[in-house]
N, CA, C and O atoms as CSV, one atom per row, in Angstrom:
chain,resi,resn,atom,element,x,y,z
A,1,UNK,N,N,-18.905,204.852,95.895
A,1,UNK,CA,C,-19.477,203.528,95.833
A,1,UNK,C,C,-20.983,203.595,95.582
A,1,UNK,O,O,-21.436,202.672,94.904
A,2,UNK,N,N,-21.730,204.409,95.958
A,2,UNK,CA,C,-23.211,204.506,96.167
A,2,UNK,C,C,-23.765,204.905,95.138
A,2,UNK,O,O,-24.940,204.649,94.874
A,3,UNK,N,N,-22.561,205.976,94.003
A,3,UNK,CA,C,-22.925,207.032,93.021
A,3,UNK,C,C,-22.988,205.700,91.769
A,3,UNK,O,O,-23.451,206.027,90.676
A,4,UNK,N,N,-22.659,204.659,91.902
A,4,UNK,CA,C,-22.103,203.638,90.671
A,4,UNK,C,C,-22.990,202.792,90.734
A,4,UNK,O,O,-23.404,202.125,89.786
A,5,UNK,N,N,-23.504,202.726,92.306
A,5,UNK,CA,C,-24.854,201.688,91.829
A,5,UNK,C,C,-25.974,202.345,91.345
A,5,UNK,O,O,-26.656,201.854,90.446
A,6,UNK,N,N,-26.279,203.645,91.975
A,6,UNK,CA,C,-27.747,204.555,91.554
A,6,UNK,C,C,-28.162,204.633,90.426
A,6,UNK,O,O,-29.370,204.746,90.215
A,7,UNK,N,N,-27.046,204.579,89.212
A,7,UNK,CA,C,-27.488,204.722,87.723
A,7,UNK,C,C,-27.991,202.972,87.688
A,7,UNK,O,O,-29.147,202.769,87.317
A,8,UNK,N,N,-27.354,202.071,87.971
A,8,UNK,CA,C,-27.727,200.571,87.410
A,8,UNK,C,C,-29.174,200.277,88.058
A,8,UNK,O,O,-29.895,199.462,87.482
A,9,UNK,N,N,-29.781,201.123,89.630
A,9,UNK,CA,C,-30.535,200.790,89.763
A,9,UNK,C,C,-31.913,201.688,89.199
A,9,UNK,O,O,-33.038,201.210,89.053
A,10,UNK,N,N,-31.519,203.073,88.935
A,10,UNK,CA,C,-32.577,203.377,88.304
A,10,UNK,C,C,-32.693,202.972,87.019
A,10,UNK,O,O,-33.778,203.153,86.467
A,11,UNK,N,N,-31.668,202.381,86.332
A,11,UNK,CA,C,-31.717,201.755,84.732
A,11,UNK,C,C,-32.939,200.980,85.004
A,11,UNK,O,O,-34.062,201.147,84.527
A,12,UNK,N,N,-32.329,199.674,86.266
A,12,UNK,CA,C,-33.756,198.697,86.505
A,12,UNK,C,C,-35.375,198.917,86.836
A,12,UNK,O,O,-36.260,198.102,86.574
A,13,UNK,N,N,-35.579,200.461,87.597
A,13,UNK,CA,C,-36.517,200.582,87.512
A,13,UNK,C,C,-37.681,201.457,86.438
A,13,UNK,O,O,-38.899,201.629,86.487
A,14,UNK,N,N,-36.648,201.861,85.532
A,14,UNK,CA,C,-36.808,202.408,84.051
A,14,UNK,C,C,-36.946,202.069,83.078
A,14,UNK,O,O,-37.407,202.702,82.128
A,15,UNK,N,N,-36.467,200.683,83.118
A,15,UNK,CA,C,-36.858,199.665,81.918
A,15,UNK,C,C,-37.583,198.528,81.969
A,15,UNK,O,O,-37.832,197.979,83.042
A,16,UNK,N,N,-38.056,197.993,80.623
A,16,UNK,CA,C,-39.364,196.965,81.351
A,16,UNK,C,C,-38.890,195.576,82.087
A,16,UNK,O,O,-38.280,194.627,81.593
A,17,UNK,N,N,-39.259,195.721,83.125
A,17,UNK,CA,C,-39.019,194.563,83.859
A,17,UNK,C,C,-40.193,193.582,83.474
A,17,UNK,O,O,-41.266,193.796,82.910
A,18,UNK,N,N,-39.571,192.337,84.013
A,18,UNK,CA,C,-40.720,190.675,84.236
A,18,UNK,C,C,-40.636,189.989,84.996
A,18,UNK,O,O,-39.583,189.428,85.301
A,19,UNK,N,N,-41.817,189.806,85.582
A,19,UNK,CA,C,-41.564,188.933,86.751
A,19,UNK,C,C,-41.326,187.793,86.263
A,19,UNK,O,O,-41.408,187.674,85.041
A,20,UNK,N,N,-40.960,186.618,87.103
A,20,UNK,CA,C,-40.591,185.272,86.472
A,20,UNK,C,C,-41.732,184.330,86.986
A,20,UNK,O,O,-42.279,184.535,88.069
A,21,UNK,N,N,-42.083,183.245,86.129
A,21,UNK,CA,C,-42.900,182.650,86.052
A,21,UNK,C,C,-42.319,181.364,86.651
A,21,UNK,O,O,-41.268,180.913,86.196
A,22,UNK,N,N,-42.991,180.734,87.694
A,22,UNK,CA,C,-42.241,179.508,88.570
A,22,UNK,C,C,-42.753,178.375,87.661
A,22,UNK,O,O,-43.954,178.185,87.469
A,23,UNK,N,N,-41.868,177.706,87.166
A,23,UNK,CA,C,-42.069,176.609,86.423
A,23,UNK,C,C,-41.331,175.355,87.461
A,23,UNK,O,O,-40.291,175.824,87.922
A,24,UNK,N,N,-41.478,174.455,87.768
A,24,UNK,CA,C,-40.838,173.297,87.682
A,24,UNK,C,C,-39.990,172.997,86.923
A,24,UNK,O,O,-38.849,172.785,87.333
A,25,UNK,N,N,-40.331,172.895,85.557
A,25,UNK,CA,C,-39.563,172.285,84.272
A,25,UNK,C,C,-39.361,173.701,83.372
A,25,UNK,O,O,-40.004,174.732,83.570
A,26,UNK,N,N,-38.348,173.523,82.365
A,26,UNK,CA,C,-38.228,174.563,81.729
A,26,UNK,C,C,-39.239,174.421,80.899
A,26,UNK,O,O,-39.458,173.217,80.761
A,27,UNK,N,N,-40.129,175.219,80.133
A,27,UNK,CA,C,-41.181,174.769,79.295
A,27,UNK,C,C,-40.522,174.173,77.903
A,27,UNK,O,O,-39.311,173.969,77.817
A,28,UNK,N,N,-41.391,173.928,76.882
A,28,UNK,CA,C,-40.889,172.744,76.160
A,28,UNK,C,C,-41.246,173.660,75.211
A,28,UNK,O,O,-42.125,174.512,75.338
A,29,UNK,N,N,-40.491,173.457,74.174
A,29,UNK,CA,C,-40.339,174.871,72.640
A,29,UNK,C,C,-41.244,173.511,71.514
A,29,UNK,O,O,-40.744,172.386,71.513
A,30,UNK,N,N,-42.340,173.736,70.771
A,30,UNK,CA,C,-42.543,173.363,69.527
A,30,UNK,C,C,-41.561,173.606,67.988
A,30,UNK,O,O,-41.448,172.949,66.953
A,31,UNK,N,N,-41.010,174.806,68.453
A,31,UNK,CA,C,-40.221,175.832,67.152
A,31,UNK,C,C,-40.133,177.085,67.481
A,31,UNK,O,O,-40.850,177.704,68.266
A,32,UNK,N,N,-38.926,177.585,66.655
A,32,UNK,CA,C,-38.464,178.903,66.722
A,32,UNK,C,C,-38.685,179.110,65.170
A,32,UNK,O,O,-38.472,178.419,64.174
A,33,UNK,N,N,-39.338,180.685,65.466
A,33,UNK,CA,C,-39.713,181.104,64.157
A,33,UNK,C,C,-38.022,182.250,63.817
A,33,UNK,O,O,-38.008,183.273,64.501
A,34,UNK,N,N,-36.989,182.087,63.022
A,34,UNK,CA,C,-36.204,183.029,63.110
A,34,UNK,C,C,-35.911,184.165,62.028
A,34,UNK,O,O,-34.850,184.705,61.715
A,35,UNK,N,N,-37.116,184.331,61.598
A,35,UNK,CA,C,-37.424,185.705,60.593
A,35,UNK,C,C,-37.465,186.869,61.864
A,35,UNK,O,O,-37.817,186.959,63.041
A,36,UNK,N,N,-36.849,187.691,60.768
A,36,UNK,CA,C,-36.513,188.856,61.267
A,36,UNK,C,C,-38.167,189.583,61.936
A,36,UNK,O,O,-39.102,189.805,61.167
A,37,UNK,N,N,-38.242,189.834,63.291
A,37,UNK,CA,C,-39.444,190.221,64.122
A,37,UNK,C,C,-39.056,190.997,65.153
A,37,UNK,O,O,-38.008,190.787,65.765
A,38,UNK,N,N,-39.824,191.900,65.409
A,38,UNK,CA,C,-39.635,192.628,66.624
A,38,UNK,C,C,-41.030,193.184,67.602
A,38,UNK,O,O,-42.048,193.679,67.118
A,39,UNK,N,N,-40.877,193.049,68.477
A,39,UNK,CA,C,-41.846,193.787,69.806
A,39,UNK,C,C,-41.406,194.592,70.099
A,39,UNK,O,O,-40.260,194.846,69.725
A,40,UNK,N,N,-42.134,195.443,70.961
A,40,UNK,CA,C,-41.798,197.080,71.953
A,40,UNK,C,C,-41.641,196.076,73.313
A,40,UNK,O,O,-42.219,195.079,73.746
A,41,UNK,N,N,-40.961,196.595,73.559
A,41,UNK,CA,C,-40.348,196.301,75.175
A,41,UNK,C,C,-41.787,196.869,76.335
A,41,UNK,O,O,-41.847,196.298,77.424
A,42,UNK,N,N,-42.767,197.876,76.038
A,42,UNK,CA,C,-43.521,197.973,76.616
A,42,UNK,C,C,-44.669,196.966,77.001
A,42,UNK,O,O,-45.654,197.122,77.722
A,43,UNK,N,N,-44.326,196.140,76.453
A,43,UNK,CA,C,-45.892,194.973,76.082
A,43,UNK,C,C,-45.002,193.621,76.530
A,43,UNK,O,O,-45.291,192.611,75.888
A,44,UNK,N,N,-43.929,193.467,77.577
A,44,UNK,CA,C,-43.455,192.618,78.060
A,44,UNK,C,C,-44.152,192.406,79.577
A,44,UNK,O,O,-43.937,193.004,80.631
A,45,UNK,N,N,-45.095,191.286,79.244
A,45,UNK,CA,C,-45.212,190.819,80.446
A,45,UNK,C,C,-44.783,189.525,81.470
A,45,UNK,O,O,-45.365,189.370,82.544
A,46,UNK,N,N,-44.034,188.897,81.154
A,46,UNK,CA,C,-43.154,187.867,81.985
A,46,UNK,C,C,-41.998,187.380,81.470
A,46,UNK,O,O,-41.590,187.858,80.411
A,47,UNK,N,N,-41.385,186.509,82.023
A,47,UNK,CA,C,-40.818,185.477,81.715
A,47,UNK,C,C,-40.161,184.275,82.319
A,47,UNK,O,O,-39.942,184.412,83.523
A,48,UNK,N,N,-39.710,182.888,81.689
A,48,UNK,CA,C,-39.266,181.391,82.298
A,48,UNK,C,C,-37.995,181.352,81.594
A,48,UNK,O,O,-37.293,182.066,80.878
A,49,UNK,N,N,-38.026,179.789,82.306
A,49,UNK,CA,C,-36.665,179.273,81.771
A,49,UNK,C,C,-37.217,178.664,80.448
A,49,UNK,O,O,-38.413,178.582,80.167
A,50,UNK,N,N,-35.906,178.141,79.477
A,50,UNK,CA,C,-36.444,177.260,78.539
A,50,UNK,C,C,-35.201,175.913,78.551
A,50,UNK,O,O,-34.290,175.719,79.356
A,51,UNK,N,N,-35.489,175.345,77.664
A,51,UNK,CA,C,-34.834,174.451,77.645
A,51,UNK,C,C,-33.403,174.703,76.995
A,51,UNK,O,O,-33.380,174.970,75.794
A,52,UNK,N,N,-32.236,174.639,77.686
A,52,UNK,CA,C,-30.957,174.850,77.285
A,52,UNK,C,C,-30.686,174.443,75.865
A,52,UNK,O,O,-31.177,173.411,75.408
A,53,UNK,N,N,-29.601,175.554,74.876
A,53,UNK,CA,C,-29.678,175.349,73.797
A,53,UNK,C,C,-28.755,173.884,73.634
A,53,UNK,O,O,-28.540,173.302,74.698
A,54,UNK,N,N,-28.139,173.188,72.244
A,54,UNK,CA,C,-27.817,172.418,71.957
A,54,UNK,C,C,-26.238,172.110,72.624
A,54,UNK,O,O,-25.820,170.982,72.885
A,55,UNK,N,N,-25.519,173.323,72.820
A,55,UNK,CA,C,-24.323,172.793,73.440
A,55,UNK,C,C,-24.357,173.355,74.440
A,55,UNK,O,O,-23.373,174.065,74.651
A,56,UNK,N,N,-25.468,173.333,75.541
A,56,UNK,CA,C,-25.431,173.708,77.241
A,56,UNK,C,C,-26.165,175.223,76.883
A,56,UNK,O,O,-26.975,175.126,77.805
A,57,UNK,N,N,-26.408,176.155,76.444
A,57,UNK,CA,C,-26.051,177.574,76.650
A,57,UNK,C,C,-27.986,177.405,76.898
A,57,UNK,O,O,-28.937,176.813,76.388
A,58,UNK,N,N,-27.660,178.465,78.138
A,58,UNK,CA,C,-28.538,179.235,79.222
A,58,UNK,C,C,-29.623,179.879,78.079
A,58,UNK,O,O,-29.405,180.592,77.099
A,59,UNK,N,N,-30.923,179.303,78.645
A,59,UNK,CA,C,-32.199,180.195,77.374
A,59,UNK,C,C,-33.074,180.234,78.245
A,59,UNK,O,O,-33.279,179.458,79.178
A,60,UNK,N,N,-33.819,181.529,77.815
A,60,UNK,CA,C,-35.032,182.146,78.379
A,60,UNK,C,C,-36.223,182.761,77.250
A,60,UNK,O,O,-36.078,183.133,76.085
A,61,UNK,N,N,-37.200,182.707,77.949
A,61,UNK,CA,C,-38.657,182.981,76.771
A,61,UNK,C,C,-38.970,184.190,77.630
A,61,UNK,O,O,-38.797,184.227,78.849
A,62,UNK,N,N,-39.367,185.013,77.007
A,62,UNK,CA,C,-39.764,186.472,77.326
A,62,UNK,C,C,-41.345,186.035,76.509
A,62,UNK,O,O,-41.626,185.392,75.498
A,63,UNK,N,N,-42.303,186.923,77.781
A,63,UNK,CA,C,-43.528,186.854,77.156
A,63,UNK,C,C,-44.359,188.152,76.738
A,63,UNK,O,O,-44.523,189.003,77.612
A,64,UNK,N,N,-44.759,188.312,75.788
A,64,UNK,CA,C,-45.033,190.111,75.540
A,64,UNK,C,C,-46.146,189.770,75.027
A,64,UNK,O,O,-46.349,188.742,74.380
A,65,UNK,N,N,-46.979,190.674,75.307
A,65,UNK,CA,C,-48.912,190.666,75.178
A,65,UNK,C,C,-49.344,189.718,76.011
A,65,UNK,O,O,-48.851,189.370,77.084
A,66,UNK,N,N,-50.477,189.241,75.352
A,66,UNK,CA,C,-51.310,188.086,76.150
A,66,UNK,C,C,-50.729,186.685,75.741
A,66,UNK,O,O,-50.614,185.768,76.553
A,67,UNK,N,N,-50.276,186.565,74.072
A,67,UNK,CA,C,-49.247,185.212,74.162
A,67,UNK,C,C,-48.449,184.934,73.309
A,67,UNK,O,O,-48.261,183.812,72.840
A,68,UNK,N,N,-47.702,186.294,72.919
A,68,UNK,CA,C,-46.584,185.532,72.264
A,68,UNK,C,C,-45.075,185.180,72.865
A,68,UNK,O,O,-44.980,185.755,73.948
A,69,UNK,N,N,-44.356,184.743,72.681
A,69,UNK,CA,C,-43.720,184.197,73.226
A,69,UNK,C,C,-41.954,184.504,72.258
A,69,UNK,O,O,-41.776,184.287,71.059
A,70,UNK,N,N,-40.769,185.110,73.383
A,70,UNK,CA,C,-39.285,185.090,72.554
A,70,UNK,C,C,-38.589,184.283,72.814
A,70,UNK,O,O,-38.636,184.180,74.039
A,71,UNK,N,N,-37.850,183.516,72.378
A,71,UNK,CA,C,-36.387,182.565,72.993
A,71,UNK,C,C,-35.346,183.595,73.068
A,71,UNK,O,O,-35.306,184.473,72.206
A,72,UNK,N,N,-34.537,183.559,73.990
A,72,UNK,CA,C,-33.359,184.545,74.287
A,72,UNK,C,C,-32.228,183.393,74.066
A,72,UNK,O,O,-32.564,182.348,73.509
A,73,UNK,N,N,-31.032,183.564,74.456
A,73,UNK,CA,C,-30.033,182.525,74.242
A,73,UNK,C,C,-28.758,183.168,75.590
A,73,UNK,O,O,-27.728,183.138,74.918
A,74,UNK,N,N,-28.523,183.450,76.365
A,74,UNK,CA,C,-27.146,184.039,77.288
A,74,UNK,C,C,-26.309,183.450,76.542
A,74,UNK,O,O,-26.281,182.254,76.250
A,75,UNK,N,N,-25.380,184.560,76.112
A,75,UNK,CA,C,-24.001,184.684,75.605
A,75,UNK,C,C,-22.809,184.499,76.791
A,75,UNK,O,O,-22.347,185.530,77.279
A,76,UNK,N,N,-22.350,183.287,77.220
A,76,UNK,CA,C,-21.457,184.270,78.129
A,76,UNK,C,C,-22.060,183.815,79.365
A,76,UNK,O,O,-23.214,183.387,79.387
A,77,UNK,N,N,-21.127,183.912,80.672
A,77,UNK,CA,C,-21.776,183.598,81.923
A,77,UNK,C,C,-22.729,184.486,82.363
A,77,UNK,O,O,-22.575,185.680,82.105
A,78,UNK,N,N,-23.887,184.031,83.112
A,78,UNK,CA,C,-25.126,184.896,83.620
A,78,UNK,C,C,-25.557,184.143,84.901
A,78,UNK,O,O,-26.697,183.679,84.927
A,79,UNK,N,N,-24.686,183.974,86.030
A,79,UNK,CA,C,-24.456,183.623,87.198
A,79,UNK,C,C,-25.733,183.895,88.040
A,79,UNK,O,O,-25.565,183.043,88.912
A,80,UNK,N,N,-26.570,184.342,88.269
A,80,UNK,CA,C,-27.876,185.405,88.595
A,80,UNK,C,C,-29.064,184.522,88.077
A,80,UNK,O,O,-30.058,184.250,88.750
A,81,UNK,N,N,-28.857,184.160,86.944
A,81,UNK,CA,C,-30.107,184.166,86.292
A,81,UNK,C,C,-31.500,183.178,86.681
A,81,UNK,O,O,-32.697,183.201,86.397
A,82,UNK,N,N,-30.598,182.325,87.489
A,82,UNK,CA,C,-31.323,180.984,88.003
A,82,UNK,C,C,-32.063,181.257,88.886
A,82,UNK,O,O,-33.097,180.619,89.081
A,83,UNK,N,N,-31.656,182.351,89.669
A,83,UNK,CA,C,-32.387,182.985,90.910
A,83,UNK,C,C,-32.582,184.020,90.892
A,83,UNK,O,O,-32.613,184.763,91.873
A,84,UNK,N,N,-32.763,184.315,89.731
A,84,UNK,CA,C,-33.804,186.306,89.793
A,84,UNK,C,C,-35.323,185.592,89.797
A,84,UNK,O,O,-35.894,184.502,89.795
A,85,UNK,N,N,-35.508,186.840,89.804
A,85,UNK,CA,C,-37.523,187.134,90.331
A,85,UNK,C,C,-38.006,187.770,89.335
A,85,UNK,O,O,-39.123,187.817,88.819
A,86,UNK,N,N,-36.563,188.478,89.039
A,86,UNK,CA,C,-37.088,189.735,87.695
A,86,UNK,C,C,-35.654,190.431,87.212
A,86,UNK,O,O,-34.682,190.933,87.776
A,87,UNK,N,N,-36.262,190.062,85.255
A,87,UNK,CA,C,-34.766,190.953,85.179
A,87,UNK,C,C,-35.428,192.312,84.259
A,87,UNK,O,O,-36.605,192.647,84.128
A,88,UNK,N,N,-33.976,193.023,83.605
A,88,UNK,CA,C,-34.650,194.034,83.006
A,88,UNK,C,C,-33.820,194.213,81.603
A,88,UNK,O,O,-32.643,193.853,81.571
A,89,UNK,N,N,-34.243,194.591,80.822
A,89,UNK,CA,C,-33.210,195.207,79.581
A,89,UNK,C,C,-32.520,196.287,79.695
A,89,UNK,O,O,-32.998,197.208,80.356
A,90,UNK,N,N,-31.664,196.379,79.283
A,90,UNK,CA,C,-30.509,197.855,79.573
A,90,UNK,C,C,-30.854,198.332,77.979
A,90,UNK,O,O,-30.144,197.804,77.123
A,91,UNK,N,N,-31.798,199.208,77.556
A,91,UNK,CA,C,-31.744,199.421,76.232
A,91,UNK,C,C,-31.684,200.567,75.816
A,91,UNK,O,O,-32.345,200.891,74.829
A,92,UNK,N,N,-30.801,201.537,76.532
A,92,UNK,CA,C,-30.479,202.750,76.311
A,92,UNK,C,C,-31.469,203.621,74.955
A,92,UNK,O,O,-31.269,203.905,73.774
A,93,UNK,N,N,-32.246,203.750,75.649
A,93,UNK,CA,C,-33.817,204.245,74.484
A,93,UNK,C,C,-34.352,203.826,73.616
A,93,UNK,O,O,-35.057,204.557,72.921
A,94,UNK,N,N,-34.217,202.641,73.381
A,94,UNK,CA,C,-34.263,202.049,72.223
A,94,UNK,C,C,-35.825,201.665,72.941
A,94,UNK,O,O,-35.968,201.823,74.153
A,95,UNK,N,N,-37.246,201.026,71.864
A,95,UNK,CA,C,-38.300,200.908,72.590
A,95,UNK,C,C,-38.742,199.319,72.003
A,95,UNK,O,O,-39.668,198.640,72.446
A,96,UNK,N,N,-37.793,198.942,70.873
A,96,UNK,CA,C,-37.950,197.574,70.395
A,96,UNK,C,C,-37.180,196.784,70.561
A,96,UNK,O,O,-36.053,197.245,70.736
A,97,UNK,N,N,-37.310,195.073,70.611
A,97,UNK,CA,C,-36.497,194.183,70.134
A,97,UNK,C,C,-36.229,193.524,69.156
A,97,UNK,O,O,-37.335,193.023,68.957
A,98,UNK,N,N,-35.637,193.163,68.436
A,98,UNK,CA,C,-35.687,192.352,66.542
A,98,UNK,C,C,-34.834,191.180,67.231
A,98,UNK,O,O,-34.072,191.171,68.197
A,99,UNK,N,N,-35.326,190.083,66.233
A,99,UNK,CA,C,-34.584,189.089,66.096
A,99,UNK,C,C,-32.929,189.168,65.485
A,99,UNK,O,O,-32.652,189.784,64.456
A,100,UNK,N,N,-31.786,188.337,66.423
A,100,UNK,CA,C,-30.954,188.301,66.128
A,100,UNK,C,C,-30.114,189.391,66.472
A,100,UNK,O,O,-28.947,189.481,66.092
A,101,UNK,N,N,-30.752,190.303,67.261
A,101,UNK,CA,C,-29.947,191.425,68.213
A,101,UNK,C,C,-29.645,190.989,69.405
A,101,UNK,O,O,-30.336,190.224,70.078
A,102,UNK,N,N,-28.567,191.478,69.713
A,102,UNK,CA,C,-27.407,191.026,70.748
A,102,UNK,C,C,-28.155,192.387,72.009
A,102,UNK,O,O,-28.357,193.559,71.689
A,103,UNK,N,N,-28.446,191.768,73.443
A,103,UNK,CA,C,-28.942,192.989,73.922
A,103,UNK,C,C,-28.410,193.168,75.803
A,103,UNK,O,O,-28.357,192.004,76.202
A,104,UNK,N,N,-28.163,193.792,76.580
A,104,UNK,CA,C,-27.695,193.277,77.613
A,104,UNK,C,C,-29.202,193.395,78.766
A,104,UNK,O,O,-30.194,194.123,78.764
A,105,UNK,N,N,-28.700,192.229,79.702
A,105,UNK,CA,C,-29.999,191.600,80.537
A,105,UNK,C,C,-29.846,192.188,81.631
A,105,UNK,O,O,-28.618,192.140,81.710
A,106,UNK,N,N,-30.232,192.788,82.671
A,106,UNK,CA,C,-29.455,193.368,83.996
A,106,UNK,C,C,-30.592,192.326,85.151
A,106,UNK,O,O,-31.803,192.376,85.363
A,107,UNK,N,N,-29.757,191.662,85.556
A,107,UNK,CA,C,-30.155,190.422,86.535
A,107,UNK,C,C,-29.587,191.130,87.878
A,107,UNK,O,O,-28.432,191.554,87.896
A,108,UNK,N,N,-30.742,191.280,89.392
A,108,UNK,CA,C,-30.305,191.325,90.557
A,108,UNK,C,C,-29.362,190.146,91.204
A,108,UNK,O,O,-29.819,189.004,91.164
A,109,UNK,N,N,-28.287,190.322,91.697
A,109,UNK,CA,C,-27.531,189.577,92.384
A,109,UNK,C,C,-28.243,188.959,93.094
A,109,UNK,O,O,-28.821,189.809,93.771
A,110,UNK,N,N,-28.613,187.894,93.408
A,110,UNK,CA,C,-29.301,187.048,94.690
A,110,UNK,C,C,-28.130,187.302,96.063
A,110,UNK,O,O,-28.221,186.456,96.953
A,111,UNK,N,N,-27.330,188.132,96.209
A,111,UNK,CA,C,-26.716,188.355,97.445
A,111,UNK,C,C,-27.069,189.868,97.552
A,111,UNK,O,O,-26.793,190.843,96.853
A,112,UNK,N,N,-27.880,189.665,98.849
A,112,UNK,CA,C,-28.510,191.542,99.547
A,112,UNK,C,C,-27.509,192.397,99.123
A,112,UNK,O,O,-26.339,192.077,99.336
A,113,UNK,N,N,-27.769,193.400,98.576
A,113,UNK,CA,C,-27.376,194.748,98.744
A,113,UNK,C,C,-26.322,194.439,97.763
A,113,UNK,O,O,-25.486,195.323,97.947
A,114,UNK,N,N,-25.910,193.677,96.834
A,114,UNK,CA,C,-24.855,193.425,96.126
A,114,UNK,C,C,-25.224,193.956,94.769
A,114,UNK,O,O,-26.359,194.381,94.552
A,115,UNK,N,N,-24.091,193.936,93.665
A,115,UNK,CA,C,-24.529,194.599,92.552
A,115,UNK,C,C,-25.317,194.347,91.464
A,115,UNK,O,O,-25.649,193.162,91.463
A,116,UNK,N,N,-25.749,194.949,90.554
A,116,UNK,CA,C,-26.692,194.208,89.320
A,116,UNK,C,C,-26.098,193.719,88.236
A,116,UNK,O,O,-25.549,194.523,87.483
A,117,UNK,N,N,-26.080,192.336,87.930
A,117,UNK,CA,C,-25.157,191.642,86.863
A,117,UNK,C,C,-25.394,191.470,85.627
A,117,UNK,O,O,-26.185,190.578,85.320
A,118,UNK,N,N,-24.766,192.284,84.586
A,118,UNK,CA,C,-24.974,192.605,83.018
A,118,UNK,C,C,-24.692,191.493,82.451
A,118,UNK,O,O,-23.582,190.993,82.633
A,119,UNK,N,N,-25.739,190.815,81.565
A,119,UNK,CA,C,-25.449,189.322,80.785
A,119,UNK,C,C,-26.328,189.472,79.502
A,119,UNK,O,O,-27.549,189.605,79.429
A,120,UNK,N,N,-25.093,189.398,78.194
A,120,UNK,CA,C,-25.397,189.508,76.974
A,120,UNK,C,C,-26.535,188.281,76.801
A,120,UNK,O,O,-26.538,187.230,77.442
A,121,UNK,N,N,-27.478,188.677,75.794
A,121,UNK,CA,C,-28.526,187.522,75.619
A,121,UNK,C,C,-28.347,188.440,73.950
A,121,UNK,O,O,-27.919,189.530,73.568
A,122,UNK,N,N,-29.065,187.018,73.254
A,122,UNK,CA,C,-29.420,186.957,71.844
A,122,UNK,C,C,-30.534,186.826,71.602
A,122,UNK,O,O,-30.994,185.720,71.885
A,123,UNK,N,N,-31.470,187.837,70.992
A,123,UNK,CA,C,-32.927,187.110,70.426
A,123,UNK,C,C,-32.866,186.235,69.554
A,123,UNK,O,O,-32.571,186.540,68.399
A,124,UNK,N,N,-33.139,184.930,69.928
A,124,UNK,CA,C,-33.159,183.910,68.269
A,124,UNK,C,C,-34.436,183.864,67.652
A,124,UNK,O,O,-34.689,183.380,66.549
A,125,UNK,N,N,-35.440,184.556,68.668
A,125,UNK,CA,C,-36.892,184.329,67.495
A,125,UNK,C,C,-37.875,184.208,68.258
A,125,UNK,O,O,-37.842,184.081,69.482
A,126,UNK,N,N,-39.035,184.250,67.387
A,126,UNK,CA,C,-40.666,183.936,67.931
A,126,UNK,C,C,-40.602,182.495,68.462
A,126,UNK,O,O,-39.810,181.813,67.812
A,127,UNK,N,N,-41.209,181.848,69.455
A,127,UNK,CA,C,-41.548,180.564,69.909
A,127,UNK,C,C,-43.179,180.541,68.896
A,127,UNK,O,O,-43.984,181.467,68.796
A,128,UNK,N,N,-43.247,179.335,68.342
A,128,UNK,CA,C,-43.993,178.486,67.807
A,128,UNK,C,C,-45.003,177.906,68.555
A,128,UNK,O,O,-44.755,177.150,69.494
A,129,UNK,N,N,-46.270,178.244,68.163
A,129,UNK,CA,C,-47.336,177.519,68.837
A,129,UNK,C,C,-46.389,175.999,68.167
A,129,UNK,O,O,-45.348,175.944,67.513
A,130,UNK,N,N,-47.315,174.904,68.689
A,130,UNK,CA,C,-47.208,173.285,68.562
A,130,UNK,C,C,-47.743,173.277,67.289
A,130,UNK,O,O,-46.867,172.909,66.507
A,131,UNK,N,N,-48.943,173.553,66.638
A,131,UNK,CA,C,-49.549,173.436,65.185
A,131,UNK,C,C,-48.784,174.613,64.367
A,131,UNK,O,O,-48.405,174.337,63.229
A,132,UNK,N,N,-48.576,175.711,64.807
A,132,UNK,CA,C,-47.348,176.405,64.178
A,132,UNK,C,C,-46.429,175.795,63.556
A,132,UNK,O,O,-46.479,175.786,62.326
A,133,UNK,N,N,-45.595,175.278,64.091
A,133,UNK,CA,C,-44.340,174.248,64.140
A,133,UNK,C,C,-44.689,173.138,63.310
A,133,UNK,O,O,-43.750,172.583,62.739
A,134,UNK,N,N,-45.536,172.816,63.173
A,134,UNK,CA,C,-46.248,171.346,62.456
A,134,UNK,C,C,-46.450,171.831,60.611
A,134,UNK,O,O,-46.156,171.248,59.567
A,135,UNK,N,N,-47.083,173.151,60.914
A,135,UNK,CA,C,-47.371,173.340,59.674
A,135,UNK,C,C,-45.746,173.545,58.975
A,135,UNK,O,O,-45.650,173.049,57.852
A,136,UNK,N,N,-44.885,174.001,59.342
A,136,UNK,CA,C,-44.025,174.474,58.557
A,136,UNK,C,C,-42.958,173.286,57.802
A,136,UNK,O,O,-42.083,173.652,57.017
């Protein structure tokens, strides 16, 4: 039992984690840029909720550098996600993300000592400054 969690938890402390950013409201998207883009997972420093996509589905903004900003999309139930603090990528060496890659999220159980819950997410793209979005 002990040998099955040790790999999921050193995955979490091996890959880049984010703390979560306490919002009230989910923040509000100007635009998604969805050309093909990618970041290093090293230069991730937070992330929120966003505003749920068009037919209900669970979204999150990952923030990497000082301000750019990803929309994620959860594929699939991600039971956890409402009440993590911090999740992490499972990205088996990989050191980037691109748009439109399918990637798994490893979210702490909000019940002590319980297991870490794997939830497919989608990159759909760069978030859009507000004049970003305007110009296009």
């Amino acid at each position: 039992m002990i040998a099955k969690k040790i790999p999921a938890l050193a995955a979490m402390a091996m890959l880049a984690t984010a703390c979560a950013q306490t919002d009230a409201e989910p923040r509000t998207i100007a635009g998604v840029d969805t050309e093909r883009q990618c970041f290093f997972t090293n230069t991730i420093s937070g992330y929120t909720s966003a505003p749920d996509g068009p037919d209900g589905e669970e979204r999150l903004i990952v923030t990497t550098g000082p301000s750019d900003d990803w929309l994620f999309e959860v594929v699939g139930p991600c039971n956890d996600l409402d009440f993590a603090h911090r999740i992490a990528f499972d990205l088996r060496g990989r050191s980037t993300l691109c748009t439109g890659q399918t990637e798994t999220l490893l979210v702490p159980s909000s019940i002590p000592s319980s297991r870490v819950e794997r939830c497919t997410v989608r990159m759909l793209g760069k978030v859009l400054e507000e004049d970003e979005a305007t110009a296009e």
